Amino acid sequence: MSAEDSMAEGGPRPSRAERIFVGLNAAAIVALLAVMCVVVGWNVGLRYLTGTSLSWADEVARYTMIWMCFVGAGLALREGAHVALTNFQTALPLPAARALRGVVLVLLMFFFAVMIWMGWDYMTRARFQLSAALRLKMFWVYAAMPVGFALLVVHLALIARAYLRDGLEAEEAEVPR
């Protein structure tokens, strides 16, 4: 459930720090998308007008997309945009559904922590490798994984109480059947 939905339905209002955190996360996604659009648009324009292209544009677009996916995953989590087993959960009695959501939260936190550790390991192993066109240390590209999963941990921690209590029923209620 998004912060706006929670307020509209009389749920707990997110703290100012949480609203700032979510706003900064969203602004980072917008900035990354803007960079990608400008670089790709510039490259297409150059190719069309001059018949040449920027040798580094594809790398910038690719690495920006990688960062967008990892940084944006936490915002998608908040909105319930990832795969979910809501039909099974809604068929259960409320105590069992809450217990299932608790298990899901624990498993997600464990998975995110493992991915932070694996991403950190992968990032440090690639610290001397350079990208082909930009000659950028691949450390910075692979840093997207531990950063993105750390953001997922923070987002999940911020929505955990509301998810345990309500699940995703609020979003499902808005869908016409």
Coordinates of C-alpha atoms in Angstrom, one line a residue:
M1 CA 0.0 0.0 0.0
S2 CA 1.4 3.4 -0.9
A3 CA 1.8 6.2 1.6
E4 CA -0.9 8.2 -0.2
D5 CA -3.3 5.2 -0.1
S6 CA -2.6 4.6 3.6
M7 CA -3.4 8.2 4.4
A8 CA -6.6 8.2 2.2
E9 CA -7.9 5.1 4.0
G10 CA -7.2 6.4 7.4
G11 CA -4.1 4.3 8.0
P12 CA -1.0 5.5 9.8
R13 CA 0.6 8.5 8.2
P14 CA 4.2 7.9 7.2
S15 CA 6.8 9.9 9.1
R16 CA 8.5 12.9 7.5
A17 CA 11.7 11.0 7.3
E18 CA 10.0 8.2 5.4
R19 CA 8.4 10.7 3.0
I20 CA 11.7 12.3 2.4
F21 CA 13.4 8.9 1.9
V22 CA 10.7 7.8 -0.6
G23 CA 10.9 11.2 -2.4
L24 CA 14.7 11.0 -2.7
N25 CA 14.4 7.5 -4.0
A26 CA 11.9 8.5 -6.6
A27 CA 13.9 11.6 -7.6
A28 CA 17.0 9.3 -8.1
I29 CA 14.9 7.2 -10.5
V30 CA 13.7 10.3 -12.4
A31 CA 17.3 11.6 -12.7
L32 CA 18.6 8.2 -13.9
L33 CA 15.7 8.0 -16.5
A34 CA 16.5 11.6 -17.6
V35 CA 20.2 10.8 -18.1
M36 CA 19.3 7.7 -20.1
C37 CA 16.8 9.5 -22.3
V38 CA 19.1 12.4 -23.0
V39 CA 22.1 10.1 -23.9
V40 CA 20.0 7.8 -26.1
G41 CA 18.1 10.7 -27.7
W42 CA 21.4 12.5 -28.4
N43 CA 22.9 9.3 -29.9
V44 CA 19.9 8.7 -32.1
G45 CA 19.9 12.4 -33.2
L46 CA 23.6 12.2 -34.1
R47 CA 23.2 9.0 -36.0
Y48 CA 20.3 10.4 -38.0
L49 CA 21.9 13.8 -38.7
T50 CA 25.6 12.9 -39.1
G51 CA 25.7 9.1 -39.6
T52 CA 28.0 8.7 -36.6
S53 CA 27.2 7.7 -33.0
L54 CA 28.7 8.1 -29.6
S55 CA 30.8 5.1 -28.8
W56 CA 29.9 5.2 -25.1
A57 CA 26.1 5.9 -25.4
D58 CA 25.1 2.2 -25.2
E59 CA 27.2 1.6 -22.1
V60 CA 25.7 4.6 -20.4
A61 CA 22.2 3.6 -21.2
R62 CA 22.9 0.0 -20.1
Y63 CA 24.5 1.0 -16.8
T64 CA 21.9 3.6 -16.1
M65 CA 19.1 1.0 -16.7
I66 CA 20.9 -1.4 -14.3
W67 CA 20.9 1.3 -11.6
M68 CA 17.3 2.3 -12.3
C69 CA 16.1 -1.3 -11.8
F70 CA 18.0 -1.9 -8.5
V71 CA 17.2 1.6 -7.1
G72 CA 13.6 1.4 -8.2
A73 CA 12.9 -2.1 -6.8
G74 CA 12.1 -0.7 -3.3
L75 CA 9.5 1.7 -4.7
A76 CA 7.9 -1.2 -6.6
L77 CA 7.9 -3.3 -3.4
R78 CA 6.0 -0.5 -1.6
E79 CA 3.4 -0.5 -4.3
G80 CA 3.0 -4.3 -4.3
A81 CA 4.3 -4.4 -7.9
H82 CA 6.4 -7.5 -7.4
V83 CA 5.0 -11.0 -7.8
A84 CA 2.7 -11.9 -4.9
L85 CA 0.6 -14.9 -3.9
T86 CA -2.5 -12.9 -2.9
N87 CA -5.1 -15.4 -3.9
F88 CA -3.7 -18.0 -1.5
Q89 CA -3.3 -15.4 1.3
T90 CA -6.8 -14.0 0.9
A91 CA -8.3 -17.6 1.1
L92 CA -6.8 -18.1 4.5
P93 CA -8.4 -17.0 7.8
L94 CA -7.0 -13.7 9.1
P95 CA -4.6 -15.2 11.7
A96 CA -3.2 -17.6 9.2
A97 CA -2.9 -14.9 6.5
R98 CA -0.9 -12.7 9.0
A99 CA 1.3 -15.6 9.9
L100 CA 2.0 -16.3 6.2
R101 CA 2.8 -12.6 5.7
G102 CA 5.2 -12.8 8.6
V103 CA 7.0 -15.8 7.0
V104 CA 7.1 -13.9 3.7
L105 CA 8.7 -10.8 5.5
V106 CA 11.3 -13.0 7.2
L107 CA 12.2 -14.8 4.0
L108 CA 12.4 -11.5 2.0
M109 CA 14.6 -9.9 4.6
F110 CA 16.9 -13.0 4.6
F111 CA 17.0 -13.0 0.8
F112 CA 17.7 -9.3 0.6
A113 CA 20.5 -9.7 3.2
V114 CA 22.1 -12.6 1.3
M115 CA 21.9 -10.5 -2.0
I116 CA 23.6 -7.6 -0.3
W117 CA 26.4 -9.8 0.8
M118 CA 26.7 -11.5 -2.6
G119 CA 26.5 -8.2 -4.4
W120 CA 29.2 -6.7 -2.2
D121 CA 31.4 -9.8 -2.9
Y122 CA 30.8 -9.5 -6.7
M123 CA 31.3 -5.7 -6.6
T124 CA 34.7 -6.0 -4.8
R125 CA 35.8 -8.8 -7.2
A126 CA 35.2 -6.6 -10.2
R127 CA 36.9 -3.5 -8.7
F128 CA 39.8 -3.7 -11.2
Q129 CA 37.8 -4.5 -14.3
L130 CA 37.1 -1.6 -16.7
S131 CA 34.2 -1.1 -19.0
A132 CA 34.9 -1.3 -22.7
A133 CA 34.0 2.2 -23.9
L134 CA 33.9 4.4 -20.8
R135 CA 36.9 2.8 -19.1
L136 CA 34.7 3.0 -15.9
K137 CA 35.6 0.8 -13.0
M138 CA 33.0 -2.0 -13.1
F139 CA 32.9 -1.6 -9.3
W140 CA 30.5 1.3 -9.8
V141 CA 28.2 -0.7 -12.1
Y142 CA 28.1 -3.7 -9.7
A143 CA 27.5 -1.4 -6.7
A144 CA 23.9 -1.2 -7.9
M145 CA 23.2 -4.6 -6.5
P146 CA 24.1 -4.1 -2.9
V147 CA 22.8 -0.6 -2.9
G148 CA 19.5 -1.7 -4.4
F149 CA 19.0 -4.6 -2.0
A150 CA 19.9 -2.3 0.9
L151 CA 17.2 0.1 -0.2
L152 CA 14.8 -2.9 -0.5
V153 CA 15.6 -3.8 3.2
V154 CA 14.8 -0.2 4.2
H155 CA 11.6 0.0 2.2
L156 CA 10.5 -3.4 3.5
A157 CA 11.2 -2.4 7.1
L158 CA 9.2 0.8 6.6
I159 CA 6.1 -1.0 5.3
A160 CA 6.4 -4.2 7.3
R161 CA 3.9 -3.3 10.0
A162 CA 1.2 -2.2 7.6
Y163 CA 1.8 -5.3 5.4
L164 CA 1.5 -7.6 8.3
R165 CA -1.7 -6.0 9.4
D166 CA -3.4 -5.4 6.1
G167 CA -1.5 -7.2 3.4
L168 CA -2.4 -6.1 -0.1
E169 CA -6.2 -6.2 0.3
A170 CA -6.5 -2.4 0.0
E171 CA -5.1 -2.5 -3.6
E172 CA -7.2 -5.5 -4.5
A173 CA -10.3 -3.8 -3.3
E174 CA -9.8 -1.0 -5.8
V175 CA -9.7 -3.4 -8.8
P176 CA -13.2 -3.8 -10.3
R177 CA -14.3 -7.5 -10.4

